[in-house]
Short mmCIF file of C-alpha atoms in Angstrom, two decimals:
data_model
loop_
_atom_site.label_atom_id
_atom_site.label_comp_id
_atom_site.label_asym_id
_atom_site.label_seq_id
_atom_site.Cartn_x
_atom_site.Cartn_y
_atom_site.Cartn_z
CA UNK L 1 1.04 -13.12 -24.92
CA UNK L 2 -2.47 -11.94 -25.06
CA UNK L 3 -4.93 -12.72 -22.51
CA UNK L 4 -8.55 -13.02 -22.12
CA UNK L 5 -9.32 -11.48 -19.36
CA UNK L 6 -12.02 -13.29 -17.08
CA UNK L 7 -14.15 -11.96 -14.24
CA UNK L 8 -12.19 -11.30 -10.98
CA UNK L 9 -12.91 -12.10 -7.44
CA UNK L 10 -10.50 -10.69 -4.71
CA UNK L 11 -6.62 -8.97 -4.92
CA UNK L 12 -2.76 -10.55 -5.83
CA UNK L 13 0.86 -11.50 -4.81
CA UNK L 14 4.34 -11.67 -5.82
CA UNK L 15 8.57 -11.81 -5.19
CA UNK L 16 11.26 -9.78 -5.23
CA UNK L 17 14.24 -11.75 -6.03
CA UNK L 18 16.04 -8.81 -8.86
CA UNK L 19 16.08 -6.12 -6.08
CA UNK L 20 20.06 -6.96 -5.05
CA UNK L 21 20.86 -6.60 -8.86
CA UNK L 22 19.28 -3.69 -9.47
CA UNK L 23 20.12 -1.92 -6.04
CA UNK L 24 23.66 -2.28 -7.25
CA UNK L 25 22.73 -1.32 -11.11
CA UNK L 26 21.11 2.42 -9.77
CA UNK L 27 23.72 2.89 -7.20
CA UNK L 28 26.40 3.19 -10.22
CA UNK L 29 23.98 5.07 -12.69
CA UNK L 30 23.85 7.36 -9.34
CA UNK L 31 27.86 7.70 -9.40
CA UNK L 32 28.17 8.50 -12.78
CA UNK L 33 25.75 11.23 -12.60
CA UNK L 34 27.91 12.78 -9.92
CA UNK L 35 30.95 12.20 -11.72
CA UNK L 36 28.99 14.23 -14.24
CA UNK L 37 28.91 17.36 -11.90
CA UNK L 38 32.47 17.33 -11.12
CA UNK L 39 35.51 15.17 -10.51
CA UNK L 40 34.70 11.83 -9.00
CA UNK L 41 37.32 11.74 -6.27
CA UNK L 42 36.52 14.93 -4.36
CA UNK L 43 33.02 14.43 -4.86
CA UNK L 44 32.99 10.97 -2.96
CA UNK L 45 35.13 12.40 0.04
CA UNK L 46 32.93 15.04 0.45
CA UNK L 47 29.80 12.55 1.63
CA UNK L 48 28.58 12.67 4.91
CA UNK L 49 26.33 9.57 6.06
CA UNK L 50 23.29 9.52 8.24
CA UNK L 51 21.73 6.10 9.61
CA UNK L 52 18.57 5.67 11.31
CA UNK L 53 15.69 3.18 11.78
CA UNK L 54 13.52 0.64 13.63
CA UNK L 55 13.34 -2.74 15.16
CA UNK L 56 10.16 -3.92 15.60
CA UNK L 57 8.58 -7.27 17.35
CA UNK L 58 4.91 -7.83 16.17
CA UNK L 59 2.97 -10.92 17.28
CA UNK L 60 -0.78 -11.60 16.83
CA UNK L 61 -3.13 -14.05 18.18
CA UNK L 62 -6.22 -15.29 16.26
CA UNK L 63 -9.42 -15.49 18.52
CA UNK L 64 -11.34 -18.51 15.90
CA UNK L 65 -10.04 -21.69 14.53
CA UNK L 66 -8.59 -20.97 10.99
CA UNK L 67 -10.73 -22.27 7.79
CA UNK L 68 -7.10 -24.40 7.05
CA UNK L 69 -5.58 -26.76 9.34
CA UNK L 70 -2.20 -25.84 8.41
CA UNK L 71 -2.88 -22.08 8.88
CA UNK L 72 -1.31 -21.33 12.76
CA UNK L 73 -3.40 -19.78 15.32
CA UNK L 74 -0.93 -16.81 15.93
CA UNK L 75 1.63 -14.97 14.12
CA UNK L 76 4.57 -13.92 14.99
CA UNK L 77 7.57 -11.72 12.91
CA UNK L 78 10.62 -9.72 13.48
CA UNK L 79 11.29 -6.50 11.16
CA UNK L 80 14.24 -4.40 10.70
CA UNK L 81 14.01 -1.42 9.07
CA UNK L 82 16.96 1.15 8.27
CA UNK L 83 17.59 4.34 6.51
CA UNK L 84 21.16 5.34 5.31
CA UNK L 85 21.45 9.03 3.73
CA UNK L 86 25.09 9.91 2.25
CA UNK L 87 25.00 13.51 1.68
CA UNK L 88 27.16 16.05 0.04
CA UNK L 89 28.26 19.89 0.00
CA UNK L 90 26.45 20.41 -3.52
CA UNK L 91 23.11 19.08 -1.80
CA UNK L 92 23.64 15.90 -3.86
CA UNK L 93 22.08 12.53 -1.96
CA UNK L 94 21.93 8.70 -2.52
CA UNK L 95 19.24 7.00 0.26
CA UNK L 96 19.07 3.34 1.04
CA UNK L 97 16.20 2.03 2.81
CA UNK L 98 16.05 -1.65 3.48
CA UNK L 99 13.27 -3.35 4.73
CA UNK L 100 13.38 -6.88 6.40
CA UNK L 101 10.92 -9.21 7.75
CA UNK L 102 11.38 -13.03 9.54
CA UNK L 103 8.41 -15.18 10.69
CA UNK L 104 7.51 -18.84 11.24
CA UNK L 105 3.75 -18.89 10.85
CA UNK L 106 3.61 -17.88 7.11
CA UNK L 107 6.61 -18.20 4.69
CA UNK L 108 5.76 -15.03 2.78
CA UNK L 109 5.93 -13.38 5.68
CA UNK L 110 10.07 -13.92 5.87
CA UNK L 111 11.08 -11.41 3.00
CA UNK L 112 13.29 -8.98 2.49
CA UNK L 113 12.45 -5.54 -0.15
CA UNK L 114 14.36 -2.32 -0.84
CA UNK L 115 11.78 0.29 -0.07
CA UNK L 116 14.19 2.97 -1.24
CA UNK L 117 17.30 3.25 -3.60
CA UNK L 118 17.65 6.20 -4.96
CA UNK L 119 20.11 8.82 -5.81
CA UNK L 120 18.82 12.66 -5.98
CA UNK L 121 19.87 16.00 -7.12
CA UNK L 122 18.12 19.08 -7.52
CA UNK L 123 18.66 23.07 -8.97
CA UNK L 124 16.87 25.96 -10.02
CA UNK L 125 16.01 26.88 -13.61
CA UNK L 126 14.72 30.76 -13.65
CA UNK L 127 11.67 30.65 -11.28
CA UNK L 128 11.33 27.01 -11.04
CA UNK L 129 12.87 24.69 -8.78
CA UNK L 130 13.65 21.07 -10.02
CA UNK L 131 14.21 17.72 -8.37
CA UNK L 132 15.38 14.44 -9.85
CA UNK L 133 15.39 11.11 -8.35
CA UNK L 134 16.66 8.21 -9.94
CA UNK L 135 16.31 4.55 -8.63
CA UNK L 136 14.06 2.65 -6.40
CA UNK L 137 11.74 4.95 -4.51
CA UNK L 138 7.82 5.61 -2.90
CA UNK L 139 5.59 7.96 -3.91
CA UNK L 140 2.48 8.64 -1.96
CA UNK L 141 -0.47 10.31 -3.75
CA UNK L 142 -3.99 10.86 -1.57
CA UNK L 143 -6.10 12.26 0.68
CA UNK L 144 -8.31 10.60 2.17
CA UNK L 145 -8.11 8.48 5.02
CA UNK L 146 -9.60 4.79 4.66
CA UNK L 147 -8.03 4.04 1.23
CA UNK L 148 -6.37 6.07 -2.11
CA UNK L 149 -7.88 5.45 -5.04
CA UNK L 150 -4.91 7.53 -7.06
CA UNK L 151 -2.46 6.28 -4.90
CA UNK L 152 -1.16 4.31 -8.08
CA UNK L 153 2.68 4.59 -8.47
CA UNK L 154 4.02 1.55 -5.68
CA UNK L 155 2.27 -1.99 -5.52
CA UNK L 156 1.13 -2.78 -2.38
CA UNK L 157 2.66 -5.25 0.22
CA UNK L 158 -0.61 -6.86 1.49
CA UNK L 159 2.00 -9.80 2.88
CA UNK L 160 3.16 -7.38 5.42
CA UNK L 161 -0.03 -5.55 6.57
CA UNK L 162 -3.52 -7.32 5.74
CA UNK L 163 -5.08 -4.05 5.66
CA UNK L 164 -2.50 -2.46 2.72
CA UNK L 165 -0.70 0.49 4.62
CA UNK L 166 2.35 -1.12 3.43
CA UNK L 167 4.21 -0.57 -0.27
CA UNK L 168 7.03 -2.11 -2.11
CA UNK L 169 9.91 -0.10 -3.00
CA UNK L 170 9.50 0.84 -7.30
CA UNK L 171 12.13 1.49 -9.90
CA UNK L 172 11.66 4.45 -11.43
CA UNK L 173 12.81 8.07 -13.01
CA UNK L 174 11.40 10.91 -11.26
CA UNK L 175 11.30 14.55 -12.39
CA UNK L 176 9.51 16.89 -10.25
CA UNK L 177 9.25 20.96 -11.26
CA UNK L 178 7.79 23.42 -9.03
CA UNK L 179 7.36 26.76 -8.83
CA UNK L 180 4.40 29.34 -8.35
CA UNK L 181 1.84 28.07 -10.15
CA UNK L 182 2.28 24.30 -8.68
CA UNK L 183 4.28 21.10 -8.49
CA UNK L 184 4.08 18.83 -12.05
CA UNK L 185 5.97 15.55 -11.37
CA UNK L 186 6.41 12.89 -14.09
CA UNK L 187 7.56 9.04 -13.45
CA UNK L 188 8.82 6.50 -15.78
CA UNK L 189 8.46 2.64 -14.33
CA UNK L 190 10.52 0.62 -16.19
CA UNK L 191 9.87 -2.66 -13.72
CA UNK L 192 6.10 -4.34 -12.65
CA UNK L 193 6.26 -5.64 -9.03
CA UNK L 194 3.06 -8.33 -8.60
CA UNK L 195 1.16 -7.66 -5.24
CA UNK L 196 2.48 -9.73 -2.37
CA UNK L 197 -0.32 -11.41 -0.59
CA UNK L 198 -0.14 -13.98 2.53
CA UNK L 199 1.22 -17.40 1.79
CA UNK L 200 -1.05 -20.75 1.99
CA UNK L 201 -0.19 -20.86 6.13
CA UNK L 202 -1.11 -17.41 6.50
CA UNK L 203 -4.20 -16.02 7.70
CA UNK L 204 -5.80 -13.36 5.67
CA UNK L 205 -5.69 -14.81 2.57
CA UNK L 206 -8.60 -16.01 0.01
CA UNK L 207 -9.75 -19.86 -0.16
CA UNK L 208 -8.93 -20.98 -2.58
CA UNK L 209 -5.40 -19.15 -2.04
CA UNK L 210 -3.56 -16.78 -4.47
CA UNK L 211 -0.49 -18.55 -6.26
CA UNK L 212 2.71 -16.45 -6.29
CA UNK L 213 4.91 -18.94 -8.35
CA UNK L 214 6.30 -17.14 -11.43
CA UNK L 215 4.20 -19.30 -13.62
CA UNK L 216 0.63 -18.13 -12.13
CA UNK L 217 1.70 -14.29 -12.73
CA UNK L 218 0.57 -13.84 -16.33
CA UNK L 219 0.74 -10.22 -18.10
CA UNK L 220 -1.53 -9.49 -21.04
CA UNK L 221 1.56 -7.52 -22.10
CA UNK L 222 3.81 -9.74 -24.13
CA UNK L 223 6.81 -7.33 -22.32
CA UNK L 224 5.43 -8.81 -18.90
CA UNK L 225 7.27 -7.36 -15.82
CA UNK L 226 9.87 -5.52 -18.27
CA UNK L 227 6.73 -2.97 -19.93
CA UNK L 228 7.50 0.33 -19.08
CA UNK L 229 4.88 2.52 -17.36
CA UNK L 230 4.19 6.51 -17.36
CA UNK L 231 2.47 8.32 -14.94
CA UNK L 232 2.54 12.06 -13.81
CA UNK L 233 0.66 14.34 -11.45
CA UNK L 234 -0.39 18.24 -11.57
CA UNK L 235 -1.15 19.68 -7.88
CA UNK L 236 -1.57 23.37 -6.72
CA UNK L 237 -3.26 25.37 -3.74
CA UNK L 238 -6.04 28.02 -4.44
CA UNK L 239 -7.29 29.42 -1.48
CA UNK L 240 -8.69 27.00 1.21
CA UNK L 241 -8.29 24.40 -1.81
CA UNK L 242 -5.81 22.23 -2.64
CA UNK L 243 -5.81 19.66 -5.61
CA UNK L 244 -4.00 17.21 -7.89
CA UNK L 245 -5.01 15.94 -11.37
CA UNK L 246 -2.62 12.34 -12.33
CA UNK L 247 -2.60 10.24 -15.13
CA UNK L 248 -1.04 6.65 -15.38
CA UNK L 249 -0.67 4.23 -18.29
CA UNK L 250 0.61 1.17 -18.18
CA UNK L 251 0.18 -2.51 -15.83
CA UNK L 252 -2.41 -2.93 -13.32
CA UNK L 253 -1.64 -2.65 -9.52
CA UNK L 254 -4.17 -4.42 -9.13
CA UNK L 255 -4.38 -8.39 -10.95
CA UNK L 256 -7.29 -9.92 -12.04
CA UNK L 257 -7.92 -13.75 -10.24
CA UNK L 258 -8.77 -16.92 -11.85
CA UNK L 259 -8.85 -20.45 -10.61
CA UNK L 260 -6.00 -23.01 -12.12
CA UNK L 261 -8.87 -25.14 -13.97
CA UNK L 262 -10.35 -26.54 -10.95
CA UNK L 263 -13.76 -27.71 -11.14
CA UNK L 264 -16.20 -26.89 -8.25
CA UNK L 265 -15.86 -30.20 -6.69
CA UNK L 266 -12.91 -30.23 -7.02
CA UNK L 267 -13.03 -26.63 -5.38
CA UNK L 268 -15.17 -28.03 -2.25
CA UNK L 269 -13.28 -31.49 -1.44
CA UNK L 270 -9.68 -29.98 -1.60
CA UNK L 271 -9.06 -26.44 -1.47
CA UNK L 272 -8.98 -26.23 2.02
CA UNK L 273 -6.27 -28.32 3.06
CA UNK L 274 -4.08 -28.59 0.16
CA UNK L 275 -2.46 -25.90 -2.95
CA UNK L 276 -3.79 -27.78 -5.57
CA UNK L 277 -6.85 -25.13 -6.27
CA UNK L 278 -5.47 -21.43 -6.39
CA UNK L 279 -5.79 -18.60 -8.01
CA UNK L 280 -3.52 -17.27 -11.04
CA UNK L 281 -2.65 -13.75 -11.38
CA UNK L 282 -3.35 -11.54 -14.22
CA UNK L 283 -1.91 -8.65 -14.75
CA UNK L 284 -3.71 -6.26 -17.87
CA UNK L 285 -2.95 -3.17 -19.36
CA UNK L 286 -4.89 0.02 -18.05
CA UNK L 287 -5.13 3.65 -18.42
CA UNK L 288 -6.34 5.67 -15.54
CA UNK L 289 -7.29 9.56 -15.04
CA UNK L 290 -7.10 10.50 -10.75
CA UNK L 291 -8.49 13.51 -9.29
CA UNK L 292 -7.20 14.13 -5.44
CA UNK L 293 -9.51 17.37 -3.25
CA UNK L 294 -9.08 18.82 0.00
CA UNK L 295 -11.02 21.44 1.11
CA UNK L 296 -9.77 23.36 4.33
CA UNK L 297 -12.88 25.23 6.38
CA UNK L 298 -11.89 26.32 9.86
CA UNK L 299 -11.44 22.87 11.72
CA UNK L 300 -13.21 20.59 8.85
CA UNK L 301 -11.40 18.87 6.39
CA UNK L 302 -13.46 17.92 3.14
CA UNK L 303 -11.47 15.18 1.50
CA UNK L 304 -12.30 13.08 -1.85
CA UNK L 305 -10.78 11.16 -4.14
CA UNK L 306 -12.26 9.82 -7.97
CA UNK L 307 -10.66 7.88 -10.53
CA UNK L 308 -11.83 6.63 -14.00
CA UNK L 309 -9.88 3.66 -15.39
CA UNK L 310 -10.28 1.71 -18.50
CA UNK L 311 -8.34 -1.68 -19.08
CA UNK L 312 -10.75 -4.00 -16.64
CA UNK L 313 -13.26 -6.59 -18.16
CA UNK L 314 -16.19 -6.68 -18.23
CA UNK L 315 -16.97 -3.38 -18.39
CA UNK L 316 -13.73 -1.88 -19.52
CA UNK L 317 -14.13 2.32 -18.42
CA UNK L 318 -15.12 2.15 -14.96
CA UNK L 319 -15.71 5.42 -11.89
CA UNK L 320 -14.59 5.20 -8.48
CA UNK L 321 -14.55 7.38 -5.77
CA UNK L 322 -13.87 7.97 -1.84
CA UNK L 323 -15.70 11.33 -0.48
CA UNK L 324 -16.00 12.75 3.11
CA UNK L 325 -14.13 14.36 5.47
CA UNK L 326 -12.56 15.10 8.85
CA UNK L 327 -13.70 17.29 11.84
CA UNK L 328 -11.41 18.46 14.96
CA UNK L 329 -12.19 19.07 18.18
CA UNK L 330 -9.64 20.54 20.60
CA UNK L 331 -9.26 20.65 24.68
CA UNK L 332 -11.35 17.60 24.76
CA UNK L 333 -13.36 17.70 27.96
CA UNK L 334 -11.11 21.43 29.24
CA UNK L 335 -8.14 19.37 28.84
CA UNK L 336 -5.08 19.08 26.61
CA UNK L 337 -6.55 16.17 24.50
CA UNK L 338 -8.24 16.43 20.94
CA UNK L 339 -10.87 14.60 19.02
CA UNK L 340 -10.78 14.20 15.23
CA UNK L 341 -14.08 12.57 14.01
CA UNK L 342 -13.57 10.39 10.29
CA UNK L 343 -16.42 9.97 7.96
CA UNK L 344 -15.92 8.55 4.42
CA UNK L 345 -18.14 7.05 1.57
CA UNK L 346 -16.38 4.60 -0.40
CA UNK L 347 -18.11 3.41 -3.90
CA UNK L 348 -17.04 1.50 -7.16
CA UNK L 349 -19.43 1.04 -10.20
CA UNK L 350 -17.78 -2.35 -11.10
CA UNK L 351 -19.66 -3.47 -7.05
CA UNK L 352 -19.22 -7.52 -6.96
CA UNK L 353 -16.37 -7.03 -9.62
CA UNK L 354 -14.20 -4.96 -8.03
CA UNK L 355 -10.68 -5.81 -7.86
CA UNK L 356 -10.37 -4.03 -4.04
CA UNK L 357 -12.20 -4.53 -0.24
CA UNK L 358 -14.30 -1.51 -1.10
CA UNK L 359 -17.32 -1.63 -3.79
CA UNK L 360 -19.69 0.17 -1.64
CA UNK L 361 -18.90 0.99 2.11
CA UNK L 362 -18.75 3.74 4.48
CA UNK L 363 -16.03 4.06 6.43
CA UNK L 364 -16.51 5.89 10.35
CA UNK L 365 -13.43 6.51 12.37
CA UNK L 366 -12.32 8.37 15.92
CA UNK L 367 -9.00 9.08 16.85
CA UNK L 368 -8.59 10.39 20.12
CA UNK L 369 -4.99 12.24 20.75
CA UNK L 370 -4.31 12.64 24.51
CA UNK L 371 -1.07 15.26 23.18
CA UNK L 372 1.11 14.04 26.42
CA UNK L 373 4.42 13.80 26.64
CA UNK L 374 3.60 10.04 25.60
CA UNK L 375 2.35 10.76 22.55
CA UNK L 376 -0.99 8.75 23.62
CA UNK L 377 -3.63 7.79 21.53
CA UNK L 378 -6.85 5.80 20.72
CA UNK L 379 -8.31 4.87 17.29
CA UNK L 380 -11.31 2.93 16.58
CA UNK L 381 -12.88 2.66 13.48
CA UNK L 382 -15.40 0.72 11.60
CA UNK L 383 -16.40 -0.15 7.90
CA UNK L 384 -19.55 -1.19 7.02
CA UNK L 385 -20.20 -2.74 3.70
CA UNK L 386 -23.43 -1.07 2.21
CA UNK L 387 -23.93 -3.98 -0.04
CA UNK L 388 -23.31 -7.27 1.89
CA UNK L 389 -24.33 -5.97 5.03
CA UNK L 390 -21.00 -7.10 6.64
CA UNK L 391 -19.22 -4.56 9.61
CA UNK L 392 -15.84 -4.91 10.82
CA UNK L 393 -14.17 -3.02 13.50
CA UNK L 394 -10.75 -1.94 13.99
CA UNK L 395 -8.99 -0.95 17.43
CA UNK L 396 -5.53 0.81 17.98
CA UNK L 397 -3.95 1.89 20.77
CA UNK L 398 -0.54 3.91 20.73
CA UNK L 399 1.96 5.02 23.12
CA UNK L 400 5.64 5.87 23.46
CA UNK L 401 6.83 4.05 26.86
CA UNK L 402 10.65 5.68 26.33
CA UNK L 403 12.04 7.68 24.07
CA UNK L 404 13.26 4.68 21.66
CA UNK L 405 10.26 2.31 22.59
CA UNK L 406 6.46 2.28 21.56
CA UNK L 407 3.84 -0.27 21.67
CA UNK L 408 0.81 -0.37 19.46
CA UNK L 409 -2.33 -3.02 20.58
CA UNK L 410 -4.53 -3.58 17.63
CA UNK L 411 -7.81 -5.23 17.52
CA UNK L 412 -9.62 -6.55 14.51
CA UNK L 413 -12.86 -8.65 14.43
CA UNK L 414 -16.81 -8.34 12.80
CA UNK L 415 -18.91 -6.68 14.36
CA UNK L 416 -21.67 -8.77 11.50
CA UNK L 417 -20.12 -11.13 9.99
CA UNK L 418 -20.12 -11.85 6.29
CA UNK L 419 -22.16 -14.19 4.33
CA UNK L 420 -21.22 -16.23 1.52
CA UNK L 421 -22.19 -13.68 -1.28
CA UNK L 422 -19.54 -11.17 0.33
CA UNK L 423 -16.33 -12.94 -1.44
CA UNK L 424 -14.10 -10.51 -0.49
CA UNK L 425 -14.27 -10.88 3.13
CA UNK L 426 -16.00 -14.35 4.00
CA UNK L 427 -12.84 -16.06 3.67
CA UNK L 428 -11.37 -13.98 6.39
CA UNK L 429 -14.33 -14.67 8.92
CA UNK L 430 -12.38 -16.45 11.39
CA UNK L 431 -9.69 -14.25 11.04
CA UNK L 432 -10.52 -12.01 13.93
CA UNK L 433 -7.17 -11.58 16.21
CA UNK L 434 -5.69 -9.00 19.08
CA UNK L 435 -1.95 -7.97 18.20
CA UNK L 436 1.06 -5.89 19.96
CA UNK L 437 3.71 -4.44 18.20
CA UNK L 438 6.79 -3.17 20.20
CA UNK L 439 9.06 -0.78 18.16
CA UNK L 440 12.60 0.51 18.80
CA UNK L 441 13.91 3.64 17.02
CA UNK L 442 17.24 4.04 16.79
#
């Protein structure tokens, strides 16, 4: 189908009900190929398997009354995370990384996603060295700290982290080559995940809030989830510099909102307390060109990020960027402690119609690193919206109290709070909270 695309407001959601199916569909392809190599049966008894992985208990507790009366005033979730590796003597792997969540205070919160499915093999060709993965996998392109512009490849998993540190798992064909002169990777994505977002109980979400049923996920596509996207990425060292050029073509990670048809009374007497009013997703076609930097000088760390994308209304081509850097500063008052100092400048020429948290802010950060036997340290940062005036702040604490536990305390609140114009965040202005997160490693 073919969709006019409207003006957006905020950021989107989705399932993952195929994964089992195709988890099952890559694992074969993955035999095959090794049946490929050499005969099946002594291949298979040749696999050694490696398991590790976490189980971690994270509870928050919200510090205002939410906007909703059926949103709770803490949250509370279990996730299990594991890793299994079967290995062989050619070098030959297949990884399986589930990833499991169960909570009461938000149903979308209770989910369960491969983050990794993939079966890999890899050779030399003359001076070149060559990877390739096939399956369900993450790829992580970036440097800078408060977001990653180019990080385009996995959809983000805002229903497990509000802040978008978390990714779903994404089919795909991977072909890296590297050699001297750089590493080129190219990626086919035969599958569109939509963005997971909170549910209508959870906190951190929009108001109205943002539909995940199958039939408010449109696609201006008429292939829909099934269209298959390209991307690839060129990156080298020179010197103190190191760089990658990427290219992408195909669906938006990003969807486009609209309300269901709701009028604005409509809008103001109801969208608080019941799902009538929501948002629809739209997902268009885009094309984008990435540009990662890092500059290393000594104990500085110049770091910047700029993409150009066309495919998003109104103004179709669009520029972003993320520029700054990072500064270290070791034996912290004559002791064994260090001191990294963040500063970042975060700017979108689409500003109100930006499809992310970040049209125009500057992001400050500290991250103080006791280096003990602990692993002890202290993070604070803060981001303060050039445009809106609005500041938050954001407080972590980390420590290892044995060698299988850690705890994390996290703080979030506003230090100004935002104002009606700021749509992006004055939905979430009662959504200040203090969490602790206890993690086993096993």
């Amino acid at each position: 189908m073919s969709v006019t695309l409207p003006k957006l407001v905020f950021v989107g959601y989705g399932k993952t009900l195929w994964l089992s199916v195709i988890f099952l569909r890559l694992f074969a392809a993955g035999l095959v190929i090794i049946c490929a190599f050499s005969a099946c049966a002594d291949e298979l008894r040749s696999w050694d398997m490696e398991t590790w992985g976490t189980v971690a208990t994270k509870g928050r507790v919200f510090l205002d009354k939410p906007l909703n009366r059926q949103q709770s005033s803490h949250h509370a979730e279990l996730i299990f995370e594991s890793t299994v590796h079967w290995e062989n003597s050619s070098g030959n792997s297949f990884t399986f990384r589930p990833h499991i969540r169960a909570g009461r205070s938000d149903a979308n919160v209770a989910a369960a996603d491969v983050r990794e499915a993939y079966f890999l093999t890899f050779g030399n060709a003359e001076k070149f060295e060559w990877e390739f993965r096939l399956g369900i996998d993450q790829v992580f392109w970036g440097t800078t700290e408060s977001t990653n512009l180019v990080n385009i490849v996995n959809q983000t998993d805002f229903a497990a982290d509000p802040f978008g540190d978390e990714r779903l798992g994404q089919p795909m064909v991977h072909g890296t080559i590297a050699g001297d002169y750089g590493i080129l990777s190219l990626l086919v994505l035969p599958y569109h995940r939509p963005r997971t977002f909170p549910g209508f109980e959870g906190r951190f979400r929009t108001h109205p809030w943002i539909s995940d049923r199958s039939s408010d996920i449109l696609y201006e596509h008429p292939d829909g989830k099934r269209h298959v996207d390209f991307a690839a990425r060129y990156g080298t060292s020179i010197g103190f510099l190191d760089f990658g050029i990427s290219i992408f073509e195909g669906t938006a990670r990003e969807p486009l909102l609209v309300l269901n048809g709701c009028t604005e009374q409509q809008i103001l007497s109801s969208y608080l307390q019941d799902k009538t009013c929501r948002f629809q997703q739209i997902y268009n076609q885009i094309e984008q060109g990435g540009l990662d930097i890092q500059v290393t000088l000594g104990d500085f760390l110049g770091k910047m990020e700029v993409v150009r994308r066309n495919g998003f209304p109104p103004t179709g081509y669009y520029n972003a960027f993320v520029v700054g850097g990072e500064y270290a500063l070791y034996n912290v008052f004559e002791s064994d402690a260090d001191l990294t100092l963040f500063s970042e400048w975060i700017h979108d020429e689409r500003r109100e119609n930006a499809t992310n948290t970040f049209q125009n802010d500057l992001f400050m950060a500290a991250r103080y690193n006791l280096n003990d036997v602990s692993d002890t340290s202290f993070t604070v940062s803060v981001i303060d919206d050039l445009d809106y005036s609005t500041r938050s702040l954001n407080l972590l604490f980390e420590r290892r109290l044995t060698d299988s536990v850690s705890i994390d305390i996290e703080s979030f609140l506003f230090l100004k709070p935002p104002e009606q114009e700021d749509q992006i965040y004055f939905p979430l202005r009662d959504d200040a909270f203090l969490g602790i997160n206890l993690v086993y490693g096993f």
